[in-house]
CSV table of C-alpha atoms in Angstrom, one decimal:
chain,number,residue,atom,x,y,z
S,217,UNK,CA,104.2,1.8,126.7
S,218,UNK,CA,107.1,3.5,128.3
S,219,UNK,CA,109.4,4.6,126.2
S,220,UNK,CA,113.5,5.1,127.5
S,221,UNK,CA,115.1,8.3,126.3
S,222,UNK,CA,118.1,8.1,124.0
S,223,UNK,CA,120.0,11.6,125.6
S,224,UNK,CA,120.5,12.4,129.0
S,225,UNK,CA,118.7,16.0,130.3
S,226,UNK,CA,118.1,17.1,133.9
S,227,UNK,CA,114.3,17.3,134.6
S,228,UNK,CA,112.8,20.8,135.8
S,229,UNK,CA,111.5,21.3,139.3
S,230,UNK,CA,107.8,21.2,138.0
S,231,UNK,CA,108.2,17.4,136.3
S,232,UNK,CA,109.9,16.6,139.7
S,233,UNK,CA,107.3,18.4,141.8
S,234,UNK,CA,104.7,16.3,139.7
S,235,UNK,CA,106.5,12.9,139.9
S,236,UNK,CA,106.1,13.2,143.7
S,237,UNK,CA,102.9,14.5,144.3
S,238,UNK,CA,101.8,11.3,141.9
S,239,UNK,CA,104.0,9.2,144.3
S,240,UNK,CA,102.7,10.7,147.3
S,241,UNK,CA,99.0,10.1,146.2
S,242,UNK,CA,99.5,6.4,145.0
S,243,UNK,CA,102.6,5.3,146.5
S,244,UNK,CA,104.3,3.8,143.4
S,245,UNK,CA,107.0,5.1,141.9
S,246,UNK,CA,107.1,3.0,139.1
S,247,UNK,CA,103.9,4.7,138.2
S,248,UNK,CA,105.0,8.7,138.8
S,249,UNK,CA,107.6,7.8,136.3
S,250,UNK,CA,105.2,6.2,133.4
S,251,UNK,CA,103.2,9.4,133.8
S,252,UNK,CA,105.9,11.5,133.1
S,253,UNK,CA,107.5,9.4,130.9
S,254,UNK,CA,111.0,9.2,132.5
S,255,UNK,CA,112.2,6.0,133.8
S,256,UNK,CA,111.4,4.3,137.1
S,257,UNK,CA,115.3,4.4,138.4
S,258,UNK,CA,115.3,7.9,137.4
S,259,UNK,CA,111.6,8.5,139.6
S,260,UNK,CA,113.0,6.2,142.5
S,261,UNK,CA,116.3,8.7,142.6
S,262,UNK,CA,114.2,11.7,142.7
S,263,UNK,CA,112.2,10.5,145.1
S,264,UNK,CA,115.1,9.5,147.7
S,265,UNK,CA,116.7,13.1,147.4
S,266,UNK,CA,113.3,14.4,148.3
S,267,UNK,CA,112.9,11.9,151.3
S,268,UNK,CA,116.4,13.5,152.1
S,269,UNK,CA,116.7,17.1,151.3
S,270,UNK,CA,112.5,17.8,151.4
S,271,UNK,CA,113.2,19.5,148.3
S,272,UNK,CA,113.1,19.0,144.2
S,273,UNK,CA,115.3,21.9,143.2
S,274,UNK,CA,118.2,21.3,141.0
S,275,UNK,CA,122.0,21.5,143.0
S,276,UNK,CA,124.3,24.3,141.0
S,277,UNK,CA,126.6,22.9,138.4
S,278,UNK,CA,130.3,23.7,138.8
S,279,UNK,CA,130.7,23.9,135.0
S,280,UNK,CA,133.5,23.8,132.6
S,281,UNK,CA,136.5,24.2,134.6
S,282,UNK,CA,138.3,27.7,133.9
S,283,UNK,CA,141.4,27.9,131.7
S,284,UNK,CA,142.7,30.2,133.7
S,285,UNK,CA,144.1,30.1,137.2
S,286,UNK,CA,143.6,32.7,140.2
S,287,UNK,CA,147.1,33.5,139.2
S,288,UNK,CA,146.2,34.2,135.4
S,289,UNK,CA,143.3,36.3,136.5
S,290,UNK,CA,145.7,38.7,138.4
S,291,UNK,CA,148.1,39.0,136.0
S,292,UNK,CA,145.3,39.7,133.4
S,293,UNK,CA,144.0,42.6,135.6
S,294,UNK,CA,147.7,44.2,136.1
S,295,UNK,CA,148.2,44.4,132.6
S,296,UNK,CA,145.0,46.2,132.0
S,297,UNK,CA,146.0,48.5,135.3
S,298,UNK,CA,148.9,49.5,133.8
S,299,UNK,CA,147.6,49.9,130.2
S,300,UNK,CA,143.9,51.3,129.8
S,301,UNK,CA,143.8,52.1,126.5
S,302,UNK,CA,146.0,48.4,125.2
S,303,UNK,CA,142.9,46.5,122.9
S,304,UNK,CA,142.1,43.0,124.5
S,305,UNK,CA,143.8,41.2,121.4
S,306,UNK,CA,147.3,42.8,122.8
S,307,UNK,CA,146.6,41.9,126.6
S,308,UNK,CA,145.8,38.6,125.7
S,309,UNK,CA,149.6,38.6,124.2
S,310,UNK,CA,151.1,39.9,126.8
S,311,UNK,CA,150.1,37.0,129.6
S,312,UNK,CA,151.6,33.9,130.0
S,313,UNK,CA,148.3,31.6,130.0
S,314,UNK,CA,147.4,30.6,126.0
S,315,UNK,CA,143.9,31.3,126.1
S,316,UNK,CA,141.5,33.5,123.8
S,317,UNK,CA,140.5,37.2,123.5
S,318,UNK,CA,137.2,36.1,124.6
S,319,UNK,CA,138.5,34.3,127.3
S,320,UNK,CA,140.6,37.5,129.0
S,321,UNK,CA,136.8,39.6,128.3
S,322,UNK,CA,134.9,37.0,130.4
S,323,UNK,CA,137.5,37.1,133.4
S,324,UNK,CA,137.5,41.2,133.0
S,325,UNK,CA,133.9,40.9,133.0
S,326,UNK,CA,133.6,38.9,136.4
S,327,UNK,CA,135.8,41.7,138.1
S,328,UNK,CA,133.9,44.7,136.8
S,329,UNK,CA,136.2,45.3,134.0
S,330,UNK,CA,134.8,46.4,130.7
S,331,UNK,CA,135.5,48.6,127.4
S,332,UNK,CA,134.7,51.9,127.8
S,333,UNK,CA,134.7,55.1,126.1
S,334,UNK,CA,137.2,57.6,127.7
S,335,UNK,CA,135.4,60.3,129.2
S,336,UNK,CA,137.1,63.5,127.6
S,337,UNK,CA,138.4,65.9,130.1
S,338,UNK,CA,140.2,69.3,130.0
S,339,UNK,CA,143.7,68.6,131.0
S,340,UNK,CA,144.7,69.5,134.9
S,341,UNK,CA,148.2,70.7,135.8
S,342,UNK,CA,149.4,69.9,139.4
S,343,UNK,CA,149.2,73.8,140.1
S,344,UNK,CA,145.6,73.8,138.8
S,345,UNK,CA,144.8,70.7,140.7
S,346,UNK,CA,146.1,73.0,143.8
S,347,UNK,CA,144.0,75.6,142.9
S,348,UNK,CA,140.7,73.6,142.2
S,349,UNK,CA,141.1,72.5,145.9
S,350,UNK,CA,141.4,75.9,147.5
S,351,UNK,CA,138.4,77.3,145.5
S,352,UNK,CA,136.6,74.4,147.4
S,353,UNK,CA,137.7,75.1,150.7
S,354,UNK,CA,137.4,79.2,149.4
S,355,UNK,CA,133.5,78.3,149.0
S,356,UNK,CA,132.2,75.7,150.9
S,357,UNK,CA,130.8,77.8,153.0
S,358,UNK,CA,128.7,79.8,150.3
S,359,UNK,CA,125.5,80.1,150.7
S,360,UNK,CA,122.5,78.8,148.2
S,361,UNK,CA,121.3,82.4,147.9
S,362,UNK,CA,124.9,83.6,147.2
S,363,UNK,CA,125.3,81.3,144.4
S,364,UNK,CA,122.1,82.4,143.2
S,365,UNK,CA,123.5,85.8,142.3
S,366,UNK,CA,126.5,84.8,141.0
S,367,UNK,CA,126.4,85.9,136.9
S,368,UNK,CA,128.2,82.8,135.3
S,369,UNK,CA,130.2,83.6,131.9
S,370,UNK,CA,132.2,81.1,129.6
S,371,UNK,CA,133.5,81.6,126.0
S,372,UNK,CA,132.4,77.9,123.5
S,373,UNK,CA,133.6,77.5,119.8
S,374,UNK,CA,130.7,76.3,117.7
S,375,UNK,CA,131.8,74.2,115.0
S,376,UNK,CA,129.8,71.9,112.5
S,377,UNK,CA,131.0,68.5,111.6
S,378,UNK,CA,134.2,67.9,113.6
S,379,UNK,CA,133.8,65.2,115.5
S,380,UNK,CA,136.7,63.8,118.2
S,381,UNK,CA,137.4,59.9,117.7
S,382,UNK,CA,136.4,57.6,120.8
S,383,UNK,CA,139.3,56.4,122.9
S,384,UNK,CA,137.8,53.0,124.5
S,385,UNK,CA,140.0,52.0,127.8
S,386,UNK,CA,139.4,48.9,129.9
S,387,UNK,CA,138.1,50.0,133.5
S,388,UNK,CA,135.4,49.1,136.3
S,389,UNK,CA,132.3,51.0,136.8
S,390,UNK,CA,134.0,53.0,139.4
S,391,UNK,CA,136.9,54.1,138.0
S,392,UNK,CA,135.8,56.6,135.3
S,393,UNK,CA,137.3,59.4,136.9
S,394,UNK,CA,140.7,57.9,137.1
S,395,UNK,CA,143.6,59.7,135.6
S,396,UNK,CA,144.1,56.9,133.7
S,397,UNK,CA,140.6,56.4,132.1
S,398,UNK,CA,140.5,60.1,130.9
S,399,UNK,CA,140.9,61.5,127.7
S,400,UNK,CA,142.4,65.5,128.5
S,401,UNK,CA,141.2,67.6,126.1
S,402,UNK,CA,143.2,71.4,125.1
S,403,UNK,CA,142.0,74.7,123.6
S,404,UNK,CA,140.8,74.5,120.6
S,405,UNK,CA,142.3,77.0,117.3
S,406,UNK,CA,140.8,80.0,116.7
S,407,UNK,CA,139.3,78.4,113.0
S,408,UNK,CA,136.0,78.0,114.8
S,409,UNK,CA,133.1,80.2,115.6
S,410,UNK,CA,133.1,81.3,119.1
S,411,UNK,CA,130.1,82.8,120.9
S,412,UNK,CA,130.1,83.7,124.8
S,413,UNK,CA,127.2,83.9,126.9
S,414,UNK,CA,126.2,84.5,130.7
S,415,UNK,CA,123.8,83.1,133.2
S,416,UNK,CA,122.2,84.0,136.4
S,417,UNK,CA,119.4,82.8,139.0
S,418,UNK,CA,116.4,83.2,136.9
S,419,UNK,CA,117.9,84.6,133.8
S,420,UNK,CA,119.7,84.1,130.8
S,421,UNK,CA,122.5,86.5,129.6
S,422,UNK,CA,123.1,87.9,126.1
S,423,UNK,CA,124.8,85.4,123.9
S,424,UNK,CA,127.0,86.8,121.6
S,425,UNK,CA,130.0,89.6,122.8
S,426,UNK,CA,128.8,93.1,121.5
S,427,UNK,CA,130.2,96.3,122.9
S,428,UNK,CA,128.5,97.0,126.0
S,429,UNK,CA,126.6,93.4,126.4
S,430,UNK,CA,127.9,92.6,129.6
S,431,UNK,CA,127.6,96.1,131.2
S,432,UNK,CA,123.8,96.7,130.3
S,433,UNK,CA,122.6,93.1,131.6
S,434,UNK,CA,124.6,93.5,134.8
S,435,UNK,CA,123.6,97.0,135.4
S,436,UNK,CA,120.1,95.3,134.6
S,437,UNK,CA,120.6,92.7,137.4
S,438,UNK,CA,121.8,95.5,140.2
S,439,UNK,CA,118.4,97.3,139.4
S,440,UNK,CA,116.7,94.6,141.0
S,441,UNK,CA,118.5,95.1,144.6
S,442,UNK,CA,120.3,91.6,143.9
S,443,UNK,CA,124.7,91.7,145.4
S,444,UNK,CA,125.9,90.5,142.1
S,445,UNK,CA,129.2,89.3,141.4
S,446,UNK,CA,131.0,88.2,138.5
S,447,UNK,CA,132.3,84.3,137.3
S,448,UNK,CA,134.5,83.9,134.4
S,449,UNK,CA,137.1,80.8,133.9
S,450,UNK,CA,140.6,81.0,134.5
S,451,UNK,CA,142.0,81.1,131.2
S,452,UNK,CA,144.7,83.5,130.7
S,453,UNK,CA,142.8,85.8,128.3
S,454,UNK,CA,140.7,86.8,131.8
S,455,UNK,CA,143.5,87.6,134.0
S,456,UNK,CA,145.0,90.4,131.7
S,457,UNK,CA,145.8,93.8,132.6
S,458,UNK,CA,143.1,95.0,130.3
S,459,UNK,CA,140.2,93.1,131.2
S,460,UNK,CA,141.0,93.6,135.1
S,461,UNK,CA,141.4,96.7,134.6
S,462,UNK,CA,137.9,96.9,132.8
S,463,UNK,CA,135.9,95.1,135.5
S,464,UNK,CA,137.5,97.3,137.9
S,465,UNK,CA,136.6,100.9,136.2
S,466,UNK,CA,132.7,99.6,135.9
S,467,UNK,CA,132.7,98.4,139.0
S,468,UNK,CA,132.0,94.9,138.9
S,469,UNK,CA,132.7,92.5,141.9
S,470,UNK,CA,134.2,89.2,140.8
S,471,UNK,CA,134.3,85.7,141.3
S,472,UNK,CA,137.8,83.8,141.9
S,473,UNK,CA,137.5,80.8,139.4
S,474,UNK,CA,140.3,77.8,138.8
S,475,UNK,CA,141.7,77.4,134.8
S,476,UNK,CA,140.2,74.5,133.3
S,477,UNK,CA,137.5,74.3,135.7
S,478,UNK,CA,134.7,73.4,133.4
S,479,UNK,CA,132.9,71.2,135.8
S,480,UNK,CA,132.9,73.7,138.3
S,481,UNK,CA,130.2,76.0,137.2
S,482,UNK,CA,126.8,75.8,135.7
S,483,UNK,CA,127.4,77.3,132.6
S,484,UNK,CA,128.7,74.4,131.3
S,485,UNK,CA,125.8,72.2,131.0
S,486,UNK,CA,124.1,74.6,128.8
S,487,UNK,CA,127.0,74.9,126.8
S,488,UNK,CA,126.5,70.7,126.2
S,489,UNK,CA,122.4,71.5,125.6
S,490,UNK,CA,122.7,74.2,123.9
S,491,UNK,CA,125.3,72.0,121.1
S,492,UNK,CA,122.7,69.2,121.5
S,493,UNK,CA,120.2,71.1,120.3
S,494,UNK,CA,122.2,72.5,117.1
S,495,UNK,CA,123.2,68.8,116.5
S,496,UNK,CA,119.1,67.9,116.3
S,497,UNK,CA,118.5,70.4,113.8
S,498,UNK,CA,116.5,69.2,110.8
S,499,UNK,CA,119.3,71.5,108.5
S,500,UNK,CA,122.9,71.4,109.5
S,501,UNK,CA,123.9,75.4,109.0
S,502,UNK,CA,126.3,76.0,105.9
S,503,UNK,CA,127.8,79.0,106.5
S,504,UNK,CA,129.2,81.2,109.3
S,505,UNK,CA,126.1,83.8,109.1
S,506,UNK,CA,123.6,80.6,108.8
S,507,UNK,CA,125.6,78.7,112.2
S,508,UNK,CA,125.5,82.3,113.7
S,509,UNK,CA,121.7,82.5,113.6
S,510,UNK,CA,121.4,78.2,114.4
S,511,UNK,CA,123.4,79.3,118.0
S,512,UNK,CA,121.2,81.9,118.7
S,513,UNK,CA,117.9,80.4,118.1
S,514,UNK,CA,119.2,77.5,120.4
S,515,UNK,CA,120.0,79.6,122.9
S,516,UNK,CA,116.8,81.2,123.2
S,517,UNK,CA,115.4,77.3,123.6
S,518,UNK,CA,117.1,76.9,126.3
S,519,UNK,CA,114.8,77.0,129.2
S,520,UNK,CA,115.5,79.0,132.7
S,521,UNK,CA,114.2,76.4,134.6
S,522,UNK,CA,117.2,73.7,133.2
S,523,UNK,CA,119.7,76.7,134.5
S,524,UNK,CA,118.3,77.2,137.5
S,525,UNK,CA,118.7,73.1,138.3
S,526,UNK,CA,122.3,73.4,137.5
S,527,UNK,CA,123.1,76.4,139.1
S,528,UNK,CA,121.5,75.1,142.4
S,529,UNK,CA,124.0,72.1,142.3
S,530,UNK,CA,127.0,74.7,143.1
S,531,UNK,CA,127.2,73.3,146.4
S,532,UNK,CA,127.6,69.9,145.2
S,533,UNK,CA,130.5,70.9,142.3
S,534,UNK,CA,132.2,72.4,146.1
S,535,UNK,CA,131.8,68.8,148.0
S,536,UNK,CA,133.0,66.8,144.4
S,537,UNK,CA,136.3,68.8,144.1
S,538,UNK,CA,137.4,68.4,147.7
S,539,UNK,CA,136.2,65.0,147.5
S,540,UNK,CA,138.5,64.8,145.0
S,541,UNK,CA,141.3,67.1,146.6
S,542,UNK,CA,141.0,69.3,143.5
S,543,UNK,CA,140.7,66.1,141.1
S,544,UNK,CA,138.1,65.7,138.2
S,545,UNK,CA,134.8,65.4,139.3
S,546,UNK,CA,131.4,63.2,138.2
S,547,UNK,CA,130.4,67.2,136.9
């Protein structure tokens, strides 16, 4: 005995497949809908859209109408635009329409606009941003070999336990590099522990700076025939009198590198491995002697083959910063 439902649902496209293969075979509709237990008006409508469309799938809803208007949706995106790092709950304030938090996150959402955490970036002076620019027009012509035999140096600080807070700002998948959407970092105080180190193709460089590190492992480099020059970052330390003047007596052919320039060489990608490993130790070092000998053993787990990756994407660093006319790059 049929059976008439008490609450309205929308059949699937199987049920409605069925109904009309049952139709098809017996020519009764009445029938199809017994055997699926839906009533006969409802079977008879099902099968006229068929008769009319050949087809049982279910037409899109339009859904609940939006609260907010084209209108609303633009003003919504402005404010963000103009105010990465404003929460939602204050946006939402700040527009005319009187909807919900939730509300402004679902239209940010439909336009590619989500929380974030704010990539952390040294900051970028306009003359630096200058200078970035001409070191990619200096080099874009440098060859993979060149690069190759280029010894990459960089000073870190080490520290255990500091942690920077996360700045979240509201942005679309493409615009993490935006001024905007960065975090820029500054030098850190010297109440840190501070180890430098040095790379080259196939090689890793002493760690720590000892009298005479730098000149034994270059002078170990030459042996092999290899036309070595020097990299060392921009910062102001490296431009003095003294250490010119020391790179010049012994010889050593440099590399011209921008100021806060981290992205563009590979030493900087071990620097983040070689942190990541200290952070996975099983025993967080308590003193300076015990964080001393933690850096070194991570160093020596860092393998040559993850340098050589990064140092043959030199060429690529050169294309990102014109790209970006001497802007932050994806590095």
């Amino acid at each position: 005995m049929y059976i008439p439902k008490t609450t309205r649902r929308q059949l699937d496209t199987p049920t409605k497949n069925r109904i009309i293969g049952f139709w098809k075979a017996t020519g009764n509709a009445a029938a199809a809908a017994r055997s699926e237990n839906v009533r006969p008006r409802t079977a008879q409508r099902i099968i006229q859209v068929y008769q009319k469309t050949g087809s049982t799938s279910n037409k899109p809803r339009p859904g609940r109408p939006s609260k907010l208007t084209d209108r609303d949706k633009r003003e919504i995106v402005r404010a963000v635009r103009k105010n990465r790092r404003a929460p939602l709950t204050d946006i939402t304030n700040q527009i005319s329409a009187n909807v919900s938090v939730s509300t402004v996150q679902r239209a940010l959402a439909a336009q590619g606009y989500h929380r974030r955490v704010a990539r952390r970036v040294p900051w970028i002076t306009k003359a630096q941003r200058k200078l970035r620019f001409i070191w990619g027009k200096v080099y874009k012509r440098m060859r993979m070999r060149d690069w190759w035999n280029v010894i990459y140096s960089d000073e870190t600080y080490i520290w255990v336990g500091s942690k920077a807070g996360r700045i979240f700002v509201t942005r679309r998948k493409d615009e993490r590099l935006l001024d905007e959407c960065l975090v820029p970092t500054f030098k850190q105080s010297n109440l840190r522990v501070m180890v430098w180190g040095c790379i080259v193709g196939g090689r890793k460089g002493p760690l720590v700076v000892l009298e005479g590190a730098l000149l034994d492992f270059y002078n170990q480099i030459k042996l092999r025939k290899r036309r070595i020059r020097f990299q060392q970052d921009g910062a102001s330390c490296h431009r003095s009198k003294a250490t010119l003047k020391w790179l010049v007596d012994h010889r050593i052919a440099t590399l011209f590198h921008p100021p806060n320039s981290p992205d563009l060489t590979p030493i900087e990608p071990v620097w983040l491995e070689l942190k990541r490993i200290l952070r996975n130790r099983r025993r967080t070092p308590t003193s300076i002697e015990e964080l001393k000998s933690a850096v070194r053993e991570a160093w020596d787990q860092i393998p040559i083959e993850f340098i050589n990756k990064h140092i043959k994407r030199m060429p690529d660093r050169v294309k990102a910063v014109l790209k970006a006319r001497g802007g932050h790059t994806q590095f």
